[in-house]
Amino acid sequence: MAPASSLSAWSDLHSHHESVGKNIVLKDAFKNDPKRFDKFTRKITLPADISSGSNGTDIIFDFSKNLITEETLDKLVKLAEEAGVEKKRDAMFAGEKINFTEGRAVYHAALRNVSNQAMKVDGVDVMNAKGGVNDVLEHMRVFSEQVRSGEWKGYTGKKLTTIINVGIGGSDLGPVMVTEALKHYGAKDMTLHFVSNIDGTHIAEALANSDPETTLFLIASKTFTTAETTTNANTAKSWFLEKTGGKGDIAKHFVALSTNESEVTKFGIDAANMFGFESWVGGRYSVWSAIGLSVALYVGFDNFHKFLAGAHAMDQHFQQAPLRENIPAIGGLLSVWYSNFYGAQTHLVAPFDQYLHRFPAYLQQLSMESNGKTITSDGSPAKYTTGPILFGEPCTNAQHSFFQLVHQGTKLIPSDFILAAKSHNPVSDNLHQKMLASNYLAQAEALMVGKTAEEVRAEGNVPEELVPHKVFMGNRPTTSILVGGAIGPAELGALIVYYEHLTFTEGAVWDINSFDQWGVELGKVLAKKILKEIDEEGAGSGHDSSTGGLLGAFKAYGGF
Ligand SMILES: O=P(O)(O)OC[C@H]1O[C@@H](O)[C@@H](O)[C@@H](O)[C@@H]1O
């Protein structure tokens, strides 16, 4: 594929930005067009049998407070067509090896293919093959039901009620985020810990509160070679054997979620207690795979299945909807519009939902590990900016910390706000929910309308020198996502996949490989070398004076 900047739609968008885009005044656009909300809002309805309420849940994506006209949208769609977004999407769903730097298919959609459509990689039916998607799901169902019912017992015959997931990156962030998001559905007698950091504090704190007789360890690692995970897992194993006086049965208390059977058995976990997946599942897309076992254990397999089904519904929408109606494609194209034509560097995602408090952290890996790339498909550096810096926190908290910059800073920060119409906790007669919703609406409105100097003056009693400080520029774009019910497993699945395919669309336009992550390697290699040097005499070799100086100081202060 050609670099995005060589496409005719790209230059066309540049002229369009000059003549139209940069002059759009959103509040006027709304005044001039009473139908603007309808024109730029898209909706997906999830099937009733998987939705959190008794009717199918609508999820509304209101794109109308973005800096676009109908013409802009047409031109962005043209860009997607010229960049081959649909062709690339179809290649992904056909199991082609679109991860071209690793020679792999990108097939996480197969993991949530609950309608069991034929999906093949290299001619192999990944759904029904022995050890394939359906077999692993069945293994997860049986195991999660046994643990939840107490039929699966620890070595002294007790039910396992503490789950410690040991994993990092995609083998941590998805499970943490989803179990937090679905806490309302979680087993009340279960305690979950997610240990990821190599900082010994993380595993120590989890173990300090755990009883080896009732603890189940999930060692989650696609490769089973990640230093943090293998080290934490070994520490957990030693603790378990020590606490049980060598009588603890590893087979009853340790399972592995991985693609690497030989490393799993080397670690001491029986292959029968391994939940597998394939190399075509990228780490940041692995919550749908065996890596999601903690989710299935916590919320039950039926809910895990609904989670997959909600994701599948968004997959089908992405596959079938024409680009102009295609929700994730529009999200991705807007990101390109702001990144490449307005010079925006960031993408804020703020869920007005406490259960979604780890959602932005999850999306950081999804977006930035996927599209934090410079090199395009022909090996040359992109002549344009690529992946934005994604950040966020739940609201209303974020409003009281960094929203100052979003409202009055010098940067343009395209923002997504997410709200569920129904709360799982309608306390104080829904007062909290109404206040939450009023903030969700008010923030997007305030960012758009701003406040002029005249309006500040009209408030009265404002000394003239303070007027400029109280002005809000406004015209700051937001996308408002409204879940027309509560956020249950299916709704959450669909929301995640919206961001997955948004990220896909961005990468497809930018002509980069969104599916490798070579950028995480260099630091790992250097850390290995330095680890050895900590145990050797001196301050290492071949380092710059800063690294060498700090290494020496660390050893001196730390007593190493
Ligand atoms: O699941 P494992 O193989 O332990 O990898 C954990 C994480 O490691 C990082 O370095 C990246 O490669 C991530 O994409 C991955 O999710």
Coordinates of C-alpha atoms and ligand atoms in Angstrom, one line a residue:
M1 CA 0.0 0.0 0.0
A2 CA 1.1 3.5 -0.6
P3 CA 2.0 5.9 2.2
A4 CA -1.1 7.9 3.2
S5 CA 0.4 11.3 2.3
S6 CA 0.7 10.2 -1.4
L7 CA -3.0 9.5 -1.7
S8 CA -5.1 12.1 -3.6
A9 CA -7.7 12.1 -0.8
W10 CA -4.9 13.2 1.6
S11 CA -4.1 16.3 -0.4
D12 CA -7.8 16.9 -0.8
L13 CA -8.3 16.8 2.9
H14 CA -5.4 19.3 3.4
S15 CA -7.2 21.8 1.1
H16 CA -10.4 21.0 2.8
H17 CA -8.9 21.6 6.2
E18 CA -7.5 25.0 5.0
S19 CA -10.8 26.1 3.4
V20 CA -13.4 24.5 5.7
G21 CA -12.0 22.4 8.6
K22 CA -10.1 25.1 10.4
N23 CA -13.0 27.5 10.2
I24 CA -15.7 25.2 11.6
V25 CA -17.4 26.8 14.6
L26 CA -19.2 23.9 16.2
K27 CA -21.8 26.0 18.1
D28 CA -22.7 27.8 14.9
A29 CA -22.9 24.5 13.0
F30 CA -25.5 23.3 15.5
K31 CA -27.4 26.6 15.2
N32 CA -27.4 26.4 11.4
D33 CA -28.4 22.7 11.2
P34 CA -31.0 21.4 13.7
K35 CA -30.4 17.9 12.3
R36 CA -26.7 17.8 13.0
F37 CA -27.1 15.4 15.9
D38 CA -29.1 13.0 13.8
K39 CA -26.7 13.3 10.8
F40 CA -23.6 12.4 12.7
T41 CA -24.9 9.9 15.3
R42 CA -24.6 6.2 14.7
K43 CA -26.1 3.4 16.6
I44 CA -25.5 -0.3 17.2
T45 CA -28.1 -2.5 18.9
L46 CA -26.8 -5.6 20.7
P47 CA -29.0 -8.8 20.5
A48 CA -31.5 -9.0 23.4
D49 CA -30.3 -12.4 24.6
I50 CA -26.9 -11.1 25.4
S51 CA -27.8 -7.5 26.6
S52 CA -27.8 -6.4 30.2
G53 CA -31.4 -5.5 30.1
S54 CA -34.4 -7.4 28.7
N55 CA -34.3 -5.5 25.4
G56 CA -31.3 -5.3 23.1
T57 CA -29.0 -2.6 24.3
D58 CA -28.5 0.4 21.9
I59 CA -25.1 2.0 22.0
I60 CA -25.1 5.5 20.5
F61 CA -22.0 7.1 19.1
D62 CA -22.6 10.8 18.8
F63 CA -19.9 12.2 16.5
S64 CA -21.7 15.5 15.9
K65 CA -19.5 17.5 18.3
N66 CA -16.5 16.8 16.1
L67 CA -15.0 19.4 13.7
I68 CA -16.6 17.9 10.6
T69 CA -19.1 18.7 7.9
E70 CA -20.9 16.2 5.7
E71 CA -18.2 16.9 3.1
T72 CA -15.4 16.2 5.6
L73 CA -16.9 12.8 6.3
D74 CA -17.2 12.1 2.6
K75 CA -13.5 13.0 2.2
L76 CA -12.4 10.9 5.1
V77 CA -14.3 7.9 3.7
K78 CA -12.6 8.5 0.4
L79 CA -9.3 8.4 2.2
A80 CA -10.2 5.1 3.8
E81 CA -11.1 3.8 0.4
E82 CA -7.9 4.9 -1.2
A83 CA -5.9 3.5 1.7
G84 CA -7.6 0.1 1.3
V85 CA -9.1 0.0 4.8
E86 CA -11.8 -2.3 3.7
K87 CA -9.4 -4.6 1.8
K88 CA -7.1 -4.7 4.8
R89 CA -10.1 -5.4 7.1
D90 CA -11.3 -8.3 4.8
A91 CA -7.7 -9.7 4.7
M92 CA -7.7 -9.7 8.6
F93 CA -11.0 -11.5 8.8
A94 CA -9.8 -13.9 6.1
G95 CA -6.9 -15.0 8.2
E96 CA -4.3 -13.5 5.9
K97 CA -0.9 -12.8 7.4
I98 CA -1.4 -9.0 7.7
N99 CA 1.2 -8.9 10.6
F100 CA 3.8 -8.7 7.9
T101 CA 6.9 -8.2 10.1
E102 CA 6.2 -11.4 12.1
G103 CA 4.5 -13.4 9.3
R104 CA 1.3 -13.9 11.3
A105 CA -2.4 -13.7 10.9
V106 CA -4.3 -11.3 13.1
Y107 CA -7.2 -13.4 14.2
H108 CA -8.4 -12.5 17.6
A109 CA -11.8 -12.0 16.1
A110 CA -12.0 -15.8 15.8
L111 CA -11.8 -16.0 19.6
R112 CA -15.2 -14.3 19.9
N113 CA -16.7 -15.9 16.8
V114 CA -19.7 -17.1 18.8
S115 CA -21.7 -17.7 15.6
N116 CA -19.1 -20.2 14.6
Q117 CA -18.6 -19.0 11.1
A118 CA -15.8 -20.8 9.2
M119 CA -12.5 -19.1 10.0
K120 CA -9.2 -20.5 8.7
V121 CA -5.5 -19.8 8.9
D122 CA -3.3 -21.7 6.5
G123 CA -6.3 -23.8 5.5
V124 CA -6.9 -25.0 9.1
D125 CA -10.3 -24.5 10.7
V126 CA -9.2 -22.6 13.8
M127 CA -12.7 -22.9 15.4
N128 CA -13.1 -26.7 15.3
A129 CA -9.6 -28.0 15.0
K130 CA -8.4 -30.2 18.0
G131 CA -7.2 -27.7 20.6
G132 CA -8.8 -24.9 18.6
V133 CA -11.0 -22.0 19.8
N134 CA -14.1 -24.1 20.7
D135 CA -12.1 -26.8 22.5
V136 CA -10.3 -24.1 24.7
L137 CA -13.6 -22.4 25.4
E138 CA -15.1 -25.7 26.5
H139 CA -12.0 -26.3 28.7
M140 CA -12.5 -22.9 30.2
R141 CA -16.2 -23.5 30.8
V142 CA -15.6 -26.8 32.6
F143 CA -12.7 -25.5 34.7
S144 CA -14.4 -22.3 35.7
E145 CA -17.6 -24.1 36.7
Q146 CA -15.6 -26.6 38.7
V147 CA -13.7 -23.9 40.6
R148 CA -16.8 -21.7 41.2
S149 CA -18.8 -24.6 42.5
G150 CA -16.0 -25.9 44.7
E151 CA -15.8 -29.2 42.8
W152 CA -12.2 -28.4 42.0
K153 CA -10.5 -28.5 45.3
G154 CA -7.2 -27.4 46.7
Y155 CA -4.7 -29.9 48.1
T156 CA -6.4 -30.0 51.5
G157 CA -9.9 -30.3 50.0
K158 CA -10.9 -26.7 50.3
K159 CA -12.7 -24.5 47.7
L160 CA -10.3 -22.1 45.9
T161 CA -11.5 -18.6 46.5
T162 CA -8.4 -16.5 45.8
I163 CA -7.3 -16.1 42.3
I164 CA -3.8 -14.7 41.6
N165 CA -3.3 -13.9 37.9
V166 CA 0.4 -13.5 37.2
G167 CA 1.0 -11.8 33.9
I168 CA 2.0 -8.4 32.4
G169 CA 1.1 -6.3 29.4
G170 CA -1.8 -7.9 27.5
S171 CA -1.7 -10.8 29.9
D172 CA -2.6 -8.5 32.7
L173 CA -4.4 -5.3 31.4
G174 CA -7.3 -7.0 29.8
P175 CA -8.1 -9.3 32.7
V176 CA -7.7 -6.5 35.3
M177 CA -9.8 -4.0 33.3
V178 CA -12.6 -6.5 32.5
T179 CA -12.9 -8.0 36.0
E180 CA -13.0 -4.4 37.4
A181 CA -15.6 -3.4 34.8
L182 CA -17.8 -6.4 35.5
K183 CA -17.4 -6.4 39.3
H184 CA -21.2 -6.2 39.6
Y185 CA -21.3 -9.7 38.1
G186 CA -18.4 -11.1 40.0
A187 CA -18.4 -14.0 42.6
K188 CA -18.8 -12.3 45.9
D189 CA -16.7 -15.0 47.7
M190 CA -13.8 -14.6 45.3
T191 CA -10.7 -12.4 45.9
L192 CA -8.7 -11.5 42.8
H193 CA -5.1 -10.3 42.6
F194 CA -3.3 -9.3 39.5
V195 CA 0.4 -9.4 39.8
S196 CA 2.3 -7.8 36.9
N197 CA 5.2 -5.6 38.1
I198 CA 8.7 -7.1 38.7
D199 CA 8.7 -4.8 41.8
G200 CA 8.7 -7.5 44.5
T201 CA 6.1 -5.4 46.3
H202 CA 3.4 -6.6 43.9
I203 CA 3.7 -10.3 44.5
A204 CA 4.6 -9.8 48.1
E205 CA 1.4 -7.9 48.8
A206 CA -0.7 -10.4 47.0
L207 CA 0.8 -13.4 48.8
A208 CA 0.7 -11.7 52.2
N209 CA -3.1 -11.7 52.0
S210 CA -3.4 -15.2 50.6
D211 CA -3.8 -18.7 52.0
P212 CA -2.1 -21.4 50.0
E213 CA -4.9 -23.9 50.7
T214 CA -7.4 -21.7 48.9
T215 CA -5.3 -20.0 46.3
L216 CA -5.3 -20.6 42.5
F217 CA -2.5 -19.2 40.5
L218 CA -3.1 -18.4 36.8
I219 CA 0.3 -18.0 35.1
A220 CA -0.7 -15.9 32.1
S221 CA 1.9 -15.4 29.4
K222 CA 1.6 -15.8 25.7
T223 CA 5.3 -16.6 25.3
F224 CA 6.0 -17.9 28.8
T225 CA 9.4 -16.2 28.6
T226 CA 8.6 -12.7 29.8
A227 CA 11.1 -12.0 32.6
E228 CA 8.6 -10.3 35.0
T229 CA 6.0 -13.1 34.7
T230 CA 8.4 -16.1 35.0
T231 CA 10.2 -14.4 38.0
N232 CA 6.9 -13.6 39.7
A233 CA 5.6 -17.1 38.9
N234 CA 8.7 -18.8 40.4
T235 CA 8.4 -16.6 43.5
A236 CA 4.8 -17.7 43.8
K237 CA 5.7 -21.4 43.3
S238 CA 8.4 -21.2 46.0
W239 CA 6.0 -19.5 48.4
F240 CA 3.4 -22.2 47.8
L241 CA 5.8 -25.1 48.3
E242 CA 7.3 -23.5 51.3
K243 CA 4.0 -22.6 53.0
T244 CA 2.6 -26.1 52.3
G245 CA 5.8 -27.8 53.6
G246 CA 6.3 -29.4 50.2
K247 CA 2.8 -31.1 50.4
G248 CA 1.0 -28.6 48.1
D249 CA -0.1 -30.1 44.8
I250 CA 1.0 -27.8 42.0
A251 CA -1.4 -29.5 39.7
K252 CA -4.4 -28.3 41.8
H253 CA -3.2 -24.8 42.4
F254 CA -1.3 -23.7 39.2
V255 CA -2.6 -23.4 35.7
A256 CA -1.0 -21.8 32.7
L257 CA -2.5 -19.6 30.0
S258 CA -0.1 -19.7 27.1
T259 CA 0.9 -20.7 23.6
N260 CA 4.2 -22.2 24.8
E261 CA 3.6 -25.8 26.0
S262 CA 7.3 -26.7 26.4
E263 CA 8.1 -23.7 28.7
V264 CA 4.9 -24.4 30.6
T265 CA 5.8 -28.0 31.4
K266 CA 9.4 -27.0 32.1
F267 CA 8.0 -24.7 34.8
G268 CA 6.2 -27.6 36.3
I269 CA 2.6 -27.1 35.2
D270 CA 1.0 -30.2 33.6
A271 CA 0.0 -29.7 29.9
A272 CA -3.5 -30.9 31.0
N273 CA -3.7 -27.7 33.1
M274 CA -2.7 -25.4 30.3
F275 CA -5.2 -23.3 28.4
G276 CA -3.7 -22.7 25.0
F277 CA -4.1 -20.2 22.2
E278 CA -2.2 -19.5 19.0
S279 CA 0.4 -17.1 17.8
W280 CA -2.2 -15.2 15.8
V281 CA -3.5 -13.7 19.0
G282 CA -1.6 -10.5 19.8
G283 CA -0.9 -9.9 23.5
R284 CA -3.1 -6.7 23.5
Y285 CA -6.0 -8.7 21.9
S286 CA -5.7 -11.7 24.2
V287 CA -8.4 -11.0 26.8
W288 CA -10.8 -12.9 24.5
S289 CA -8.5 -16.0 24.6
A290 CA -7.5 -18.3 27.5
I291 CA -5.9 -15.2 29.0
G292 CA -9.5 -14.3 29.9
L293 CA -9.7 -17.2 32.3
S294 CA -9.7 -15.0 35.4
V295 CA -12.8 -13.2 33.9
A296 CA -14.6 -16.5 33.3
L297 CA -13.8 -17.6 36.9
Y298 CA -14.9 -14.3 38.4
V299 CA -18.1 -13.6 36.4
G300 CA -19.0 -17.1 35.3
F301 CA -18.7 -18.7 31.9
D302 CA -22.1 -17.6 30.7
N303 CA -21.2 -14.0 31.3
F304 CA -17.8 -14.5 29.7
H305 CA -19.7 -15.9 26.7
K306 CA -21.9 -12.8 26.5
F307 CA -18.7 -10.7 26.7
L308 CA -17.5 -12.5 23.6
A309 CA -20.9 -12.2 21.9
G310 CA -21.0 -8.4 22.4
A311 CA -17.5 -8.2 20.9
H312 CA -18.7 -10.4 18.0
A313 CA -21.6 -8.1 17.3
M314 CA -19.2 -5.1 16.9
D315 CA -17.0 -7.3 14.7
Q316 CA -19.9 -8.0 12.4
H317 CA -20.8 -4.3 12.3
F318 CA -17.2 -3.4 11.4
Q319 CA -17.2 -6.1 8.7
Q320 CA -20.6 -5.3 7.2
A321 CA -21.4 -1.6 7.6
P322 CA -20.5 0.7 4.7
L323 CA -17.7 3.1 5.8
R324 CA -19.9 6.1 6.2
E325 CA -22.1 4.2 8.7
N326 CA -19.2 2.2 10.1
I327 CA -18.8 3.2 13.8
P328 CA -15.2 2.1 14.4
A329 CA -14.1 3.3 11.0
I330 CA -15.5 6.7 11.6
G331 CA -13.8 6.8 15.0
G332 CA -10.5 5.9 13.4
L333 CA -10.9 8.4 10.6
L334 CA -11.7 11.2 13.0
S335 CA -8.4 10.3 14.8
V336 CA -6.6 10.6 11.5
W337 CA -8.3 13.9 10.8
Y338 CA -7.2 15.4 14.1
S339 CA -3.7 13.9 14.2
N340 CA -2.7 14.7 10.6
F341 CA -4.7 17.8 9.7
Y342 CA -5.1 19.7 13.1
G343 CA -1.8 18.5 14.6
A344 CA -3.4 16.9 17.6
Q345 CA -1.1 14.7 19.6
T346 CA -3.4 13.1 22.0
H347 CA -6.7 11.2 22.4
L348 CA -8.5 11.4 25.7
V349 CA -10.9 8.7 26.8
A350 CA -12.9 9.5 29.9
P351 CA -15.5 7.0 31.0
F352 CA -18.1 8.5 33.3
D353 CA -18.2 5.2 35.0
Q354 CA -16.3 4.1 38.1
Y355 CA -16.3 0.4 37.0
L356 CA -14.4 1.4 33.9
H357 CA -11.6 3.0 35.8
R358 CA -9.0 0.8 34.2
F359 CA -10.4 1.2 30.7
P360 CA -8.1 4.1 29.6
A361 CA -5.1 2.1 30.9
Y362 CA -6.2 -0.9 28.8
L363 CA -6.7 1.3 25.8
Q364 CA -3.2 2.8 26.2
Q365 CA -1.7 -0.5 25.3
L366 CA -4.2 -1.2 22.6
S367 CA -3.6 2.1 20.9
M368 CA 0.0 3.0 21.6
E369 CA 1.5 -0.5 21.3
S370 CA -0.4 -0.9 18.0
N371 CA 0.2 2.5 16.3
G372 CA 3.3 3.8 18.1
K373 CA 5.2 3.2 14.9
T374 CA 7.2 5.2 12.4
I375 CA 8.0 2.8 9.6
T376 CA 5.5 2.2 6.8
S377 CA 4.9 -1.0 4.9
D378 CA 7.7 -0.3 2.4
G379 CA 10.3 0.1 5.2
S380 CA 10.5 3.9 4.9
P381 CA 9.6 6.4 7.7
A382 CA 6.2 7.9 7.7
K383 CA 6.1 11.5 6.5
Y384 CA 3.2 12.2 8.9
T385 CA 2.4 11.7 12.5
T386 CA 1.0 8.3 13.6
G387 CA -0.4 7.0 16.9
P388 CA -1.7 9.6 19.3
I389 CA -0.9 9.6 23.0
L390 CA -4.0 8.0 24.5
F391 CA -4.7 8.9 28.1
G392 CA -7.6 9.1 30.4
E393 CA -9.2 8.7 33.8
P394 CA -12.7 8.1 34.9
C395 CA -14.9 11.1 35.4
T396 CA -16.0 13.0 37.3
N397 CA -12.6 12.6 38.9
A398 CA -10.6 13.8 35.9
Q399 CA -12.6 17.0 35.8
H400 CA -11.1 17.9 39.1
S401 CA -7.5 17.3 37.9
F402 CA -6.4 17.6 34.3
F403 CA -9.5 18.9 32.6
Q404 CA -8.2 22.4 33.2
L405 CA -5.8 21.8 30.3
V406 CA -8.5 20.2 28.2
H407 CA -10.6 23.4 28.5
Q408 CA -8.1 26.2 28.5
G409 CA -4.7 24.8 27.5
T410 CA -3.0 25.5 24.2
K411 CA -3.4 21.9 22.9
L412 CA -6.3 20.4 21.0
I413 CA -7.4 17.3 22.8
P414 CA -10.0 15.3 21.0
S415 CA -12.0 13.5 23.7
D416 CA -14.3 10.6 24.1
F417 CA -16.9 10.5 26.9
I418 CA -18.6 7.3 27.8
L419 CA -21.7 6.9 29.9
A420 CA -24.2 4.1 30.6
A421 CA -27.8 5.3 30.9
K422 CA -28.4 2.8 33.8
S423 CA -26.2 2.4 36.8
H424 CA -25.7 -0.9 38.6
N425 CA -25.8 1.1 41.8
P426 CA -28.7 3.6 41.6
V427 CA -28.1 4.8 45.1
S428 CA -29.9 7.7 46.7
D429 CA -32.8 7.3 44.3
N430 CA -30.5 7.7 41.3
L431 CA -29.2 11.1 42.5
H432 CA -25.6 10.0 41.8
Q433 CA -26.5 8.7 38.3
K434 CA -28.3 12.0 37.4
M435 CA -25.3 14.0 38.6
L436 CA -23.0 11.8 36.7
A437 CA -25.0 12.2 33.5
S438 CA -25.3 16.0 34.0
N439 CA -21.5 16.2 34.1
Y440 CA -21.1 13.9 31.0
L441 CA -23.4 16.3 29.1
A442 CA -22.1 19.5 30.6
Q443 CA -18.4 18.7 29.9
A444 CA -19.0 18.1 26.2
E445 CA -21.2 21.1 25.9
A446 CA -18.7 23.4 27.8
L447 CA -15.8 22.2 25.6
M448 CA -17.8 23.0 22.5
V449 CA -19.5 26.3 23.4
G450 CA -16.8 27.8 25.6
K451 CA -17.2 31.3 27.0
T452 CA -16.4 34.5 25.3
A453 CA -15.0 37.7 26.9
E454 CA -18.4 39.3 26.4
E455 CA -20.1 36.5 28.3
V456 CA -17.6 36.8 31.1
R457 CA -18.2 40.5 31.4
A458 CA -22.0 40.0 31.3
E459 CA -21.7 37.9 34.5
G460 CA -20.8 41.2 36.2
N461 CA -18.3 41.9 38.9
V462 CA -15.3 40.6 36.9
P463 CA -12.3 43.0 37.0
E464 CA -11.2 43.7 33.4
E465 CA -7.8 42.2 34.0
L466 CA -9.3 38.9 35.0
V467 CA -11.5 38.6 31.9
P468 CA -9.0 36.9 29.6
H469 CA -8.3 34.3 32.3
K470 CA -12.0 33.4 32.5
V471 CA -12.5 33.0 28.7
F472 CA -13.0 29.5 27.4
M473 CA -12.0 29.1 23.7
G474 CA -14.5 26.3 23.1
N475 CA -14.8 24.5 19.8
R476 CA -13.0 21.5 21.3
P477 CA -14.2 18.3 19.8
T478 CA -15.8 15.4 21.7
T479 CA -17.3 12.1 20.8
S480 CA -20.1 11.0 23.2
I481 CA -20.8 7.4 23.6
L482 CA -24.0 6.5 25.4
V483 CA -24.8 2.9 26.3
G484 CA -28.6 2.7 26.4
G485 CA -28.7 0.5 29.4
A486 CA -26.2 -0.8 32.0
I487 CA -22.7 -1.9 31.0
G488 CA -22.9 -5.6 31.2
P489 CA -20.5 -8.2 29.6
A490 CA -21.9 -7.8 26.1
E491 CA -21.9 -4.0 26.2
L492 CA -18.3 -4.0 27.5
G493 CA -17.2 -6.4 24.8
A494 CA -18.7 -4.2 22.1
L495 CA -17.1 -1.0 23.5
I496 CA -13.6 -2.7 23.6
V497 CA -14.0 -3.8 20.0
Y498 CA -15.0 -0.3 18.9
Y499 CA -11.6 0.8 20.1
E500 CA -9.8 -2.2 18.5
H501 CA -11.2 -1.5 15.1
L502 CA -10.8 2.3 15.5
T503 CA -7.1 1.5 16.1
F504 CA -7.1 -0.9 13.1
T505 CA -8.5 1.9 10.9
E506 CA -5.9 4.4 12.0
G507 CA -3.1 1.9 11.3
A508 CA -4.5 0.9 7.9
V509 CA -4.6 4.6 6.8
W510 CA -1.2 5.2 8.2
D511 CA 0.2 2.2 6.3
I512 CA 1.9 0.8 9.4
N513 CA 1.9 -2.6 10.9
S514 CA -0.4 -2.2 14.0
F515 CA 0.3 -5.8 15.1
D516 CA 4.0 -6.1 16.0
Q517 CA 5.7 -4.4 19.0
W518 CA 9.5 -4.4 18.3
G519 CA 9.7 -1.2 20.3
V520 CA 9.5 -3.0 23.6
E521 CA 12.5 -5.2 22.9
L522 CA 15.6 -2.9 23.3
G523 CA 14.9 -2.1 26.9
K524 CA 14.5 -5.8 27.8
V525 CA 17.9 -6.6 26.3
L526 CA 19.7 -3.8 28.1
A527 CA 18.0 -4.7 31.4
K528 CA 19.3 -8.3 31.1
K529 CA 22.9 -7.0 30.6
I530 CA 22.6 -4.5 33.5
L531 CA 21.1 -7.1 35.8
K532 CA 24.3 -9.1 35.5
E533 CA 26.4 -6.0 36.1
I534 CA 24.6 -5.4 39.4
D535 CA 26.2 -8.6 40.7
E536 CA 29.6 -7.9 39.3
E537 CA 32.3 -5.6 40.5
G538 CA 32.3 -2.0 39.3
A539 CA 29.8 0.1 37.6
G540 CA 29.3 -1.9 34.4
S541 CA 30.9 -1.4 31.1
G542 CA 30.2 0.5 27.9
H543 CA 27.6 2.8 29.4
D544 CA 27.4 6.5 29.1
S545 CA 28.5 8.4 32.2
S546 CA 24.9 8.9 33.4
T547 CA 23.9 5.2 33.2
G548 CA 27.2 4.1 34.7
G549 CA 27.1 6.8 37.4
L550 CA 23.6 5.8 38.4
L551 CA 24.4 2.1 38.4
G552 CA 27.4 2.8 40.7
A553 CA 25.3 5.0 43.0
F554 CA 22.5 2.4 43.1
K555 CA 24.9 -0.3 44.2
A556 CA 26.5 1.9 46.8
Y557 CA 23.3 3.1 48.3
G558 CA 21.5 -0.2 48.0
G559 CA 24.4 -2.2 49.4
F560 CA 24.8 -4.4 46.3
Ligands
LIG1 O1 2.1 -12.6 27.4 P1 3.5 -12.4 27.4 O2 4.2 -13.2 26.3 O3 4.1 -12.6 28.7 O4 3.8 -10.9 27.0 C1 3.4 -9.8 27.8 C2 3.6 -8.5 27.1 O5 4.9 -8.3 26.8 C3 5.3 -7.1 26.2 O6 6.6 -6.9 26.1 C4 4.6 -7.0 24.8 O7 5.1 -7.9 24.0 C5 3.1 -7.1 25.0 O8 2.5 -7.1 23.8 C6 2.8 -8.4 25.8 O9 1.4 -8.4 26.0

